[in-house]
Amino acid sequence: MKNSNNFLNWIFETCAIRISSHQKPFWYTSGTIGPYYINTHFLYGSEEKAIDLLGFIDREKGNKLTLPEKLFSETYKNYQSNDIYKGVIDEMCNFIKSNIDLDEVGYISGGERRDWFFSIPVSKILEKPHITIYKDLDTVITCNGKTEYLKNLNGGKVLHIADLITEASSYERAWIPAIKEKGGKIFWSVVVVDRMQGGRELLEKNGIKSFSMINIDVSFFKEVLAMGIINQEQFDLISKYLENPKESMALFLKNNPDFLRESLESDGKDRERARLCIEKDIYGLKGLEF
């Protein structure tokens, strides 16, 4: 879809996407660096609210049959009281109504854990049974306030709602097989953010029609630049990164040796990630002085 200004404002208001300065990209867990971080679940209203809900899920998920109803209650309370979250869910529902024939959708599914921030309230508003998929591939279904283990979907058509898609590895490894095993099929996928890294193509190969509210591509960042959220230097670093993540960041490190040196001398996670970067020689920097 064309990124809506509402969505762009909400994303930056909640820090669901954080953009680095052009001189200090972020360190990622993998030991790589990049100019932005995506935490789609912060659209729950804020980082604090999102972390609280993840904690709630972790405390309650030991009982797979009671968790969904508790989550329906928690997320709906927040939907009624938080303008940003309400706006996000309403836009998603309107988008689904405009792009998918709801009469064809038998069920809405969401996978552990961040998908549930979005799949559960959307299923409530669109009045569809919700399939809660756990990481161990257990599935429970909630319909009219009752939750039970999913037995057989009898060829039912499923719309899967997710927070984020990168390469769609969770779909391939877990969500598609979990639904297939119960005799259903995911026909549609709606995600809040598509990182545009091959996930859409993988879904389409699996016969799934893929939709997203926001696409992380150059046109997205052009809009963000036009809105004054980032400056030209940040945009230039991002567009080089989008063109070639590895080469652009290797060049950045070679041109800015102080960045790696300072990271290695810092405390905490940045130092660990910088060490990992050097140990794995991710950017071909062996032999250079830092």
PDB file of C-alpha atoms in Angstrom:
ATOM      1  CA  MET A   1       0.000   0.000   0.000  1.00  0.00           C
ATOM      2  CA  LYS A   2       1.004   3.652  -0.267  1.00  0.00           C
ATOM      3  CA  ASN A   3       2.390   4.430   3.176  1.00  0.00           C
ATOM      4  CA  SER A   4      -0.175   6.607   4.950  1.00  0.00           C
ATOM      5  CA  ASN A   5       1.014   9.705   6.805  1.00  0.00           C
ATOM      6  CA  ASN A   6      -0.891   8.492   9.867  1.00  0.00           C
ATOM      7  CA  PHE A   7       1.104   5.272   9.923  1.00  0.00           C
ATOM      8  CA  LEU A   8       4.395   7.098   9.368  1.00  0.00           C
ATOM      9  CA  ASN A   9       3.668   9.475  12.242  1.00  0.00           C
ATOM     10  CA  TRP A  10       2.665   6.636  14.593  1.00  0.00           C
ATOM     11  CA  ILE A  11       5.752   4.617  13.695  1.00  0.00           C
ATOM     12  CA  PHE A  12       8.116   7.446  14.606  1.00  0.00           C
ATOM     13  CA  GLU A  13       6.053   8.679  17.567  1.00  0.00           C
ATOM     14  CA  THR A  14       6.319   5.238  19.216  1.00  0.00           C
ATOM     15  CA  CYS A  15       9.928   4.613  18.028  1.00  0.00           C
ATOM     16  CA  ALA A  16       8.710   1.489  16.200  1.00  0.00           C
ATOM     17  CA  ILE A  17      11.408   2.479  13.710  1.00  0.00           C
ATOM     18  CA  ARG A  18      14.543   4.170  15.016  1.00  0.00           C
ATOM     19  CA  ILE A  19      17.010   5.708  12.593  1.00  0.00           C
ATOM     20  CA  SER A  20      20.663   6.184  13.506  1.00  0.00           C
ATOM     21  CA  SER A  21      22.755   9.282  12.927  1.00  0.00           C
ATOM     22  CA  HIS A  22      24.718   9.044   9.656  1.00  0.00           C
ATOM     23  CA  GLN A  23      27.939   8.813  11.709  1.00  0.00           C
ATOM     24  CA  LYS A  24      26.809   6.111  14.147  1.00  0.00           C
ATOM     25  CA  PRO A  25      24.863   3.179  12.700  1.00  0.00           C
ATOM     26  CA  PHE A  26      23.327   0.656  15.092  1.00  0.00           C
ATOM     27  CA  TRP A  27      24.978  -2.613  16.060  1.00  0.00           C
ATOM     28  CA  TYR A  28      22.718  -5.628  15.482  1.00  0.00           C
ATOM     29  CA  THR A  29      22.854  -8.885  17.464  1.00  0.00           C
ATOM     30  CA  SER A  30      24.443 -10.683  14.496  1.00  0.00           C
ATOM     31  CA  GLY A  31      27.571  -8.498  14.651  1.00  0.00           C
ATOM     32  CA  THR A  32      26.489  -6.476  11.622  1.00  0.00           C
ATOM     33  CA  ILE A  33      25.638  -2.775  11.521  1.00  0.00           C
ATOM     34  CA  GLY A  34      22.839  -0.825   9.882  1.00  0.00           C
ATOM     35  CA  PRO A  35      21.086   2.540   9.884  1.00  0.00           C
ATOM     36  CA  TYR A  36      17.725   1.572  11.395  1.00  0.00           C
ATOM     37  CA  TYR A  37      16.009  -0.622  13.986  1.00  0.00           C
ATOM     38  CA  ILE A  38      12.465  -1.923  13.631  1.00  0.00           C
ATOM     39  CA  ASN A  39      10.299  -2.795  16.665  1.00  0.00           C
ATOM     40  CA  THR A  40       6.825  -2.994  15.153  1.00  0.00           C
ATOM     41  CA  HIS A  41       5.228  -4.073  18.436  1.00  0.00           C
ATOM     42  CA  PHE A  42       5.963  -0.594  19.893  1.00  0.00           C
ATOM     43  CA  LEU A  43       2.859   0.474  17.920  1.00  0.00           C
ATOM     44  CA  TYR A  44       1.007  -0.947  20.922  1.00  0.00           C
ATOM     45  CA  GLY A  45       1.429   2.644  22.117  1.00  0.00           C
ATOM     46  CA  SER A  46       5.012   2.860  23.346  1.00  0.00           C
ATOM     47  CA  GLU A  47       8.090   0.751  24.044  1.00  0.00           C
ATOM     48  CA  GLU A  48       7.096   0.472  27.714  1.00  0.00           C
ATOM     49  CA  LYS A  49       3.557  -0.710  26.934  1.00  0.00           C
ATOM     50  CA  ALA A  50       4.847  -3.240  24.389  1.00  0.00           C
ATOM     51  CA  ILE A  51       7.422  -4.669  26.797  1.00  0.00           C
ATOM     52  CA  ASP A  52       4.728  -4.947  29.482  1.00  0.00           C
ATOM     53  CA  LEU A  53       2.498  -6.952  27.109  1.00  0.00           C
ATOM     54  CA  LEU A  54       5.386  -9.282  26.174  1.00  0.00           C
ATOM     55  CA  GLY A  55       5.950  -9.846  29.907  1.00  0.00           C
ATOM     56  CA  PHE A  56       2.237 -10.554  30.358  1.00  0.00           C
ATOM     57  CA  ILE A  57       2.361 -13.125  27.516  1.00  0.00           C
ATOM     58  CA  ASP A  58       5.423 -14.828  29.008  1.00  0.00           C
ATOM     59  CA  ARG A  59       3.763 -15.084  32.411  1.00  0.00           C
ATOM     60  CA  GLU A  60       0.487 -16.457  31.034  1.00  0.00           C
ATOM     61  CA  LYS A  61       1.482 -18.673  28.101  1.00  0.00           C
ATOM     62  CA  GLY A  62       2.052 -21.721  30.303  1.00  0.00           C
ATOM     63  CA  ASN A  63      -1.695 -22.275  29.978  1.00  0.00           C
ATOM     64  CA  LYS A  64      -2.324 -22.338  26.244  1.00  0.00           C
ATOM     65  CA  LEU A  65      -6.099 -22.449  26.586  1.00  0.00           C
ATOM     66  CA  THR A  66      -6.521 -19.444  28.879  1.00  0.00           C
ATOM     67  CA  LEU A  67      -3.922 -17.122  27.312  1.00  0.00           C
ATOM     68  CA  PRO A  68      -5.937 -16.106  24.197  1.00  0.00           C
ATOM     69  CA  GLU A  69      -8.958 -14.841  26.151  1.00  0.00           C
ATOM     70  CA  LYS A  70      -6.694 -12.916  28.534  1.00  0.00           C
ATOM     71  CA  LEU A  71      -4.929 -11.385  25.536  1.00  0.00           C
ATOM     72  CA  PHE A  72      -8.246 -10.473  23.912  1.00  0.00           C
ATOM     73  CA  SER A  73      -9.123  -8.604  27.098  1.00  0.00           C
ATOM     74  CA  GLU A  74      -5.713  -6.873  27.494  1.00  0.00           C
ATOM     75  CA  THR A  75      -5.379  -5.775  23.866  1.00  0.00           C
ATOM     76  CA  TYR A  76      -8.989  -4.615  23.625  1.00  0.00           C
ATOM     77  CA  LYS A  77      -8.613  -2.514  26.781  1.00  0.00           C
ATOM     78  CA  ASN A  78      -5.591  -0.861  25.187  1.00  0.00           C
ATOM     79  CA  TYR A  79      -7.446  -0.472  21.871  1.00  0.00           C
ATOM     80  CA  GLN A  80     -10.164   1.462  23.683  1.00  0.00           C
ATOM     81  CA  SER A  81      -7.767   3.691  25.620  1.00  0.00           C
ATOM     82  CA  ASN A  82      -4.738   4.284  23.353  1.00  0.00           C
ATOM     83  CA  ASP A  83      -5.291   6.461  20.280  1.00  0.00           C
ATOM     84  CA  ILE A  84      -2.221   5.254  18.369  1.00  0.00           C
ATOM     85  CA  TYR A  85      -2.949   1.549  18.850  1.00  0.00           C
ATOM     86  CA  LYS A  86      -6.616   2.108  17.995  1.00  0.00           C
ATOM     87  CA  GLY A  87      -5.576   3.979  14.854  1.00  0.00           C
ATOM     88  CA  VAL A  88      -3.213   1.176  13.790  1.00  0.00           C
ATOM     89  CA  ILE A  89      -5.807  -1.572  14.311  1.00  0.00           C
ATOM     90  CA  ASP A  90      -8.567   0.430  12.591  1.00  0.00           C
ATOM     91  CA  GLU A  91      -6.339   1.130   9.572  1.00  0.00           C
ATOM     92  CA  MET A  92      -5.434  -2.560   9.364  1.00  0.00           C
ATOM     93  CA  CYS A  93      -9.109  -3.569   9.481  1.00  0.00           C
ATOM     94  CA  ASN A  94     -10.038  -1.028   6.799  1.00  0.00           C
ATOM     95  CA  PHE A  95      -7.112  -2.167   4.654  1.00  0.00           C
ATOM     96  CA  ILE A  96      -8.193  -5.817   4.954  1.00  0.00           C
ATOM     97  CA  LYS A  97     -11.803  -4.964   4.059  1.00  0.00           C
ATOM     98  CA  SER A  98     -10.591  -3.059   0.974  1.00  0.00           C
ATOM     99  CA  ASN A  99      -8.178  -5.737  -0.274  1.00  0.00           C
ATOM    100  CA  ILE A 100      -9.582  -9.118   0.779  1.00  0.00           C
ATOM    101  CA  ASP A 101     -13.091 -10.540   0.403  1.00  0.00           C
ATOM    102  CA  LEU A 102     -13.987 -11.126   4.058  1.00  0.00           C
ATOM    103  CA  ASP A 103     -16.654 -13.665   3.106  1.00  0.00           C
ATOM    104  CA  GLU A 104     -13.845 -15.933   1.911  1.00  0.00           C
ATOM    105  CA  VAL A 105     -11.859 -15.677   5.152  1.00  0.00           C
ATOM    106  CA  GLY A 106     -12.730 -18.477   7.554  1.00  0.00           C
ATOM    107  CA  TYR A 107     -10.140 -17.751  10.236  1.00  0.00           C
ATOM    108  CA  ILE A 108      -7.482 -15.260  11.311  1.00  0.00           C
ATOM    109  CA  SER A 109      -4.213 -16.609  12.724  1.00  0.00           C
ATOM    110  CA  GLY A 110      -1.241 -15.103  14.533  1.00  0.00           C
ATOM    111  CA  GLY A 111       2.027 -16.622  15.736  1.00  0.00           C
ATOM    112  CA  GLU A 112       3.841 -16.344  19.067  1.00  0.00           C
ATOM    113  CA  ARG A 113       4.389 -13.603  20.278  1.00  0.00           C
ATOM    114  CA  ARG A 114       4.449 -10.279  18.466  1.00  0.00           C
ATOM    115  CA  ASP A 115       1.890 -11.239  15.805  1.00  0.00           C
ATOM    116  CA  TRP A 116      -0.698 -11.463  18.597  1.00  0.00           C
ATOM    117  CA  PHE A 117      -0.441  -7.693  19.246  1.00  0.00           C
ATOM    118  CA  PHE A 118      -2.246  -7.289  15.909  1.00  0.00           C
ATOM    119  CA  SER A 119      -3.972 -10.572  14.978  1.00  0.00           C
ATOM    120  CA  ILE A 120      -6.051 -10.806  18.153  1.00  0.00           C
ATOM    121  CA  PRO A 121      -7.760  -7.369  18.084  1.00  0.00           C
ATOM    122  CA  VAL A 122      -8.203  -7.543  14.284  1.00  0.00           C
ATOM    123  CA  SER A 123      -9.951 -10.925  14.575  1.00  0.00           C
ATOM    124  CA  LYS A 124     -12.242  -9.500  17.264  1.00  0.00           C
ATOM    125  CA  ILE A 125     -13.221  -6.450  15.211  1.00  0.00           C
ATOM    126  CA  LEU A 126     -13.671  -8.438  11.982  1.00  0.00           C
ATOM    127  CA  GLU A 127     -15.592 -11.122  13.920  1.00  0.00           C
ATOM    128  CA  LYS A 128     -13.506 -14.090  12.787  1.00  0.00           C
ATOM    129  CA  PRO A 129     -12.353 -17.077  14.876  1.00  0.00           C
ATOM    130  CA  HIS A 130      -8.725 -16.597  15.977  1.00  0.00           C
ATOM    131  CA  ILE A 131      -6.107 -19.337  15.695  1.00  0.00           C
ATOM    132  CA  THR A 132      -3.311 -18.819  18.213  1.00  0.00           C
ATOM    133  CA  ILE A 133      -0.142 -20.553  16.993  1.00  0.00           C
ATOM    134  CA  TYR A 134       2.557 -21.291  19.558  1.00  0.00           C
ATOM    135  CA  LYS A 135       6.266 -21.690  18.774  1.00  0.00           C
ATOM    136  CA  ASP A 136       6.040 -25.447  19.405  1.00  0.00           C
ATOM    137  CA  LEU A 137       3.314 -25.493  16.679  1.00  0.00           C
ATOM    138  CA  ASP A 138       0.477 -26.179  19.125  1.00  0.00           C
ATOM    139  CA  THR A 139      -2.661 -24.397  17.900  1.00  0.00           C
ATOM    140  CA  VAL A 140      -5.751 -23.295  19.788  1.00  0.00           C
ATOM    141  CA  ILE A 141      -8.855 -21.671  18.357  1.00  0.00           C
ATOM    142  CA  THR A 142     -10.970 -18.966  20.005  1.00  0.00           C
ATOM    143  CA  CYS A 143     -14.529 -18.480  18.820  1.00  0.00           C
ATOM    144  CA  ASN A 144     -17.369 -16.668  20.627  1.00  0.00           C
ATOM    145  CA  GLY A 145     -15.350 -16.426  23.834  1.00  0.00           C
ATOM    146  CA  LYS A 146     -14.480 -20.151  23.954  1.00  0.00           C
ATOM    147  CA  THR A 147     -10.975 -21.516  23.378  1.00  0.00           C
ATOM    148  CA  GLU A 148     -10.101 -25.127  22.572  1.00  0.00           C
ATOM    149  CA  TYR A 149      -7.314 -27.065  20.917  1.00  0.00           C
ATOM    150  CA  LEU A 150      -7.668 -26.908  17.146  1.00  0.00           C
ATOM    151  CA  LYS A 151      -8.729 -30.252  15.709  1.00  0.00           C
ATOM    152  CA  ASN A 152      -9.516 -29.887  12.008  1.00  0.00           C
ATOM    153  CA  LEU A 153     -10.000 -26.870   9.762  1.00  0.00           C
ATOM    154  CA  ASN A 154     -11.558 -29.012   6.998  1.00  0.00           C
ATOM    155  CA  GLY A 155      -9.988 -27.005   4.186  1.00  0.00           C
ATOM    156  CA  GLY A 156     -10.651 -23.652   5.881  1.00  0.00           C
ATOM    157  CA  LYS A 157      -9.086 -20.516   4.407  1.00  0.00           C
ATOM    158  CA  VAL A 158      -6.860 -18.592   6.807  1.00  0.00           C
ATOM    159  CA  LEU A 159      -5.640 -14.983   6.881  1.00  0.00           C
ATOM    160  CA  HIS A 160      -2.376 -14.744   8.847  1.00  0.00           C
ATOM    161  CA  ILE A 161      -1.546 -11.427  10.491  1.00  0.00           C
ATOM    162  CA  ALA A 162       2.044 -10.680  11.514  1.00  0.00           C
ATOM    163  CA  ASP A 163       3.961  -7.748  12.907  1.00  0.00           C
ATOM    164  CA  LEU A 164       6.907  -8.003  10.518  1.00  0.00           C
ATOM    165  CA  ILE A 165       8.159 -10.009   7.562  1.00  0.00           C
ATOM    166  CA  THR A 166      11.818 -10.253   6.576  1.00  0.00           C
ATOM    167  CA  GLU A 167      12.596 -13.488   4.735  1.00  0.00           C
ATOM    168  CA  ALA A 168       9.385 -15.197   5.978  1.00  0.00           C
ATOM    169  CA  SER A 169      11.389 -17.866   7.812  1.00  0.00           C
ATOM    170  CA  SER A 170       8.763 -18.057  10.616  1.00  0.00           C
ATOM    171  CA  TYR A 171       6.056 -18.677   8.030  1.00  0.00           C
ATOM    172  CA  GLU A 172       8.081 -21.400   6.329  1.00  0.00           C
ATOM    173  CA  ARG A 173       9.252 -23.062   9.544  1.00  0.00           C
ATOM    174  CA  ALA A 174       6.130 -22.723  11.687  1.00  0.00           C
ATOM    175  CA  TRP A 175       2.975 -20.875  10.650  1.00  0.00           C
ATOM    176  CA  ILE A 176       2.329 -22.509   7.244  1.00  0.00           C
ATOM    177  CA  PRO A 177       2.985 -26.097   8.509  1.00  0.00           C
ATOM    178  CA  ALA A 178       0.941 -25.550  11.712  1.00  0.00           C
ATOM    179  CA  ILE A 179      -2.150 -24.577   9.692  1.00  0.00           C
ATOM    180  CA  LYS A 180      -1.546 -27.239   7.033  1.00  0.00           C
ATOM    181  CA  GLU A 181      -1.262 -29.954   9.683  1.00  0.00           C
ATOM    182  CA  LYS A 182      -4.782 -29.075  10.862  1.00  0.00           C
ATOM    183  CA  GLY A 183      -6.249 -29.313   7.369  1.00  0.00           C
ATOM    184  CA  GLY A 184      -6.302 -25.601   6.555  1.00  0.00           C
ATOM    185  CA  LYS A 185      -4.353 -23.273   4.296  1.00  0.00           C
ATOM    186  CA  ILE A 186      -3.057 -19.740   4.690  1.00  0.00           C
ATOM    187  CA  PHE A 187      -4.386 -17.882   1.646  1.00  0.00           C
ATOM    188  CA  TRP A 188      -3.496 -14.322   2.704  1.00  0.00           C
ATOM    189  CA  SER A 189      -0.889 -12.607   4.841  1.00  0.00           C
ATOM    190  CA  VAL A 190      -1.142  -9.044   6.146  1.00  0.00           C
ATOM    191  CA  VAL A 191       1.886  -7.630   7.954  1.00  0.00           C
ATOM    192  CA  VAL A 192       2.424  -4.264   9.557  1.00  0.00           C
ATOM    193  CA  VAL A 193       5.962  -3.936   8.141  1.00  0.00           C
ATOM    194  CA  ASP A 194       7.576  -5.687   5.169  1.00  0.00           C
ATOM    195  CA  ARG A 195      11.363  -5.312   5.271  1.00  0.00           C
ATOM    196  CA  MET A 196      11.432  -6.121   1.533  1.00  0.00           C
ATOM    197  CA  GLN A 197      14.058  -8.845   1.934  1.00  0.00           C
ATOM    198  CA  GLY A 198      12.421 -11.689   0.030  1.00  0.00           C
ATOM    199  CA  GLY A 199       9.581 -12.642   2.385  1.00  0.00           C
ATOM    200  CA  ARG A 200       6.808 -11.593   0.022  1.00  0.00           C
ATOM    201  CA  GLU A 201       8.311 -13.701  -2.782  1.00  0.00           C
ATOM    202  CA  LEU A 202       8.555 -16.769  -0.534  1.00  0.00           C
ATOM    203  CA  LEU A 203       4.908 -16.401   0.484  1.00  0.00           C
ATOM    204  CA  GLU A 204       3.794 -16.033  -3.111  1.00  0.00           C
ATOM    205  CA  LYS A 205       5.676 -19.237  -4.008  1.00  0.00           C
ATOM    206  CA  ASN A 206       3.563 -20.907  -1.311  1.00  0.00           C
ATOM    207  CA  GLY A 207       0.359 -19.610  -2.902  1.00  0.00           C
ATOM    208  CA  ILE A 208      -0.152 -16.898  -0.265  1.00  0.00           C
ATOM    209  CA  LYS A 209      -1.219 -13.404  -1.289  1.00  0.00           C
ATOM    210  CA  SER A 210       1.024 -11.017   0.634  1.00  0.00           C
ATOM    211  CA  PHE A 211       0.004  -7.532   1.827  1.00  0.00           C
ATOM    212  CA  SER A 212       1.761  -4.974   4.024  1.00  0.00           C
ATOM    213  CA  MET A 213       0.870  -1.678   5.657  1.00  0.00           C
ATOM    214  CA  ILE A 214       4.426  -0.299   5.348  1.00  0.00           C
ATOM    215  CA  ASN A 215       7.216  -1.293   2.946  1.00  0.00           C
ATOM    216  CA  ILE A 216      10.778  -0.546   4.029  1.00  0.00           C
ATOM    217  CA  ASP A 217      12.222   0.642   0.732  1.00  0.00           C
ATOM    218  CA  VAL A 218      13.716   3.796  -0.769  1.00  0.00           C
ATOM    219  CA  SER A 219      10.293   5.344  -1.416  1.00  0.00           C
ATOM    220  CA  PHE A 220       9.423   4.892   2.292  1.00  0.00           C
ATOM    221  CA  PHE A 221      12.546   6.802   3.335  1.00  0.00           C
ATOM    222  CA  LYS A 222      11.924   9.472   0.658  1.00  0.00           C
ATOM    223  CA  GLU A 223       8.574  10.148   2.346  1.00  0.00           C
ATOM    224  CA  VAL A 224      10.269  10.217   5.751  1.00  0.00           C
ATOM    225  CA  LEU A 225      12.856  12.677   4.385  1.00  0.00           C
ATOM    226  CA  ALA A 226      10.117  14.886   2.886  1.00  0.00           C
ATOM    227  CA  MET A 227       8.365  14.936   6.279  1.00  0.00           C
ATOM    228  CA  GLY A 228      11.571  16.232   7.892  1.00  0.00           C
ATOM    229  CA  ILE A 229      11.954  13.180  10.156  1.00  0.00           C
ATOM    230  CA  ILE A 230      15.444  12.425   8.768  1.00  0.00           C
ATOM    231  CA  ASN A 231      18.061  14.613   7.069  1.00  0.00           C
ATOM    232  CA  GLN A 232      19.790  14.164   3.708  1.00  0.00           C
ATOM    233  CA  GLU A 233      22.920  12.552   5.223  1.00  0.00           C
ATOM    234  CA  GLN A 234      20.824   9.923   7.022  1.00  0.00           C
ATOM    235  CA  PHE A 235      18.880   9.298   3.815  1.00  0.00           C
ATOM    236  CA  ASP A 236      22.105   8.851   1.810  1.00  0.00           C
ATOM    237  CA  LEU A 237      23.440   6.251   4.272  1.00  0.00           C
ATOM    238  CA  ILE A 238      20.097   4.405   4.260  1.00  0.00           C
ATOM    239  CA  SER A 239      19.801   4.302   0.464  1.00  0.00           C
ATOM    240  CA  LYS A 240      23.349   2.892   0.133  1.00  0.00           C
ATOM    241  CA  TYR A 241      22.453   0.304   2.787  1.00  0.00           C
ATOM    242  CA  LEU A 242      19.234  -0.691   0.996  1.00  0.00           C
ATOM    243  CA  GLU A 243      21.165  -1.111  -2.261  1.00  0.00           C
ATOM    244  CA  ASN A 244      23.830  -3.348  -0.691  1.00  0.00           C
ATOM    245  CA  PRO A 245      23.805  -3.829   3.109  1.00  0.00           C
ATOM    246  CA  LYS A 246      27.179  -5.590   3.312  1.00  0.00           C
ATOM    247  CA  GLU A 247      29.230  -3.481   0.898  1.00  0.00           C
ATOM    248  CA  SER A 248      27.851  -0.160   2.145  1.00  0.00           C
ATOM    249  CA  MET A 249      28.589  -0.955   5.796  1.00  0.00           C
ATOM    250  CA  ALA A 250      32.050  -2.401   4.971  1.00  0.00           C
ATOM    251  CA  LEU A 251      32.850   0.896   3.242  1.00  0.00           C
ATOM    252  CA  PHE A 252      31.473   2.855   6.216  1.00  0.00           C
ATOM    253  CA  LEU A 253      33.754   0.941   8.637  1.00  0.00           C
ATOM    254  CA  LYS A 254      36.819   1.400   6.407  1.00  0.00           C
ATOM    255  CA  ASN A 255      36.118   5.138   6.092  1.00  0.00           C
ATOM    256  CA  ASN A 256      35.327   5.536   9.815  1.00  0.00           C
ATOM    257  CA  PRO A 257      37.867   3.432  11.775  1.00  0.00           C
ATOM    258  CA  ASP A 258      37.106   5.433  14.943  1.00  0.00           C
ATOM    259  CA  PHE A 259      33.549   4.046  14.987  1.00  0.00           C
ATOM    260  CA  LEU A 260      34.746   0.445  15.389  1.00  0.00           C
ATOM    261  CA  ARG A 261      37.526   1.462  17.783  1.00  0.00           C
ATOM    262  CA  GLU A 262      35.071   3.343  20.022  1.00  0.00           C
ATOM    263  CA  SER A 263      32.604   0.430  19.897  1.00  0.00           C
ATOM    264  CA  LEU A 264      35.340  -1.983  21.024  1.00  0.00           C
ATOM    265  CA  GLU A 265      36.184   0.345  23.930  1.00  0.00           C
ATOM    266  CA  SER A 266      32.540   0.883  24.969  1.00  0.00           C
ATOM    267  CA  ASP A 267      30.608  -1.007  27.641  1.00  0.00           C
ATOM    268  CA  GLY A 268      27.900  -3.592  27.116  1.00  0.00           C
ATOM    269  CA  LYS A 269      26.257  -4.866  23.979  1.00  0.00           C
ATOM    270  CA  ASP A 270      28.020  -2.678  21.422  1.00  0.00           C
ATOM    271  CA  ARG A 271      31.412  -4.014  22.495  1.00  0.00           C
ATOM    272  CA  GLU A 272      30.222  -7.652  22.305  1.00  0.00           C
ATOM    273  CA  ARG A 273      28.726  -7.073  18.852  1.00  0.00           C
ATOM    274  CA  ALA A 274      31.831  -5.264  17.567  1.00  0.00           C
ATOM    275  CA  ARG A 275      33.999  -8.163  18.770  1.00  0.00           C
ATOM    276  CA  LEU A 276      31.689 -10.622  17.022  1.00  0.00           C
ATOM    277  CA  CYS A 277      31.977  -8.554  13.843  1.00  0.00           C
ATOM    278  CA  ILE A 278      35.781  -8.821  13.934  1.00  0.00           C
ATOM    279  CA  GLU A 279      35.861 -12.508  14.973  1.00  0.00           C
ATOM    280  CA  LYS A 280      33.543 -13.484  12.102  1.00  0.00           C
ATOM    281  CA  ASP A 281      35.287 -10.983   9.787  1.00  0.00           C
ATOM    282  CA  ILE A 282      31.832 -10.097   8.479  1.00  0.00           C
ATOM    283  CA  TYR A 283      33.024  -7.103   6.467  1.00  0.00           C
ATOM    284  CA  GLY A 284      36.447  -8.361   5.302  1.00  0.00           C
ATOM    285  CA  LEU A 285      38.366  -6.014   7.599  1.00  0.00           C
ATOM    286  CA  LYS A 286      41.159  -8.452   8.572  1.00  0.00           C
ATOM    287  CA  GLY A 287      44.538  -6.805   8.504  1.00  0.00           C
ATOM    288  CA  LEU A 288      43.150  -3.293   9.009  1.00  0.00           C
ATOM    289  CA  GLU A 289      44.195  -1.439  12.169  1.00  0.00           C
ATOM    290  CA  PHE A 290      41.533  -0.599  14.762  1.00  0.00           C
TER     291      PHE A 290
END
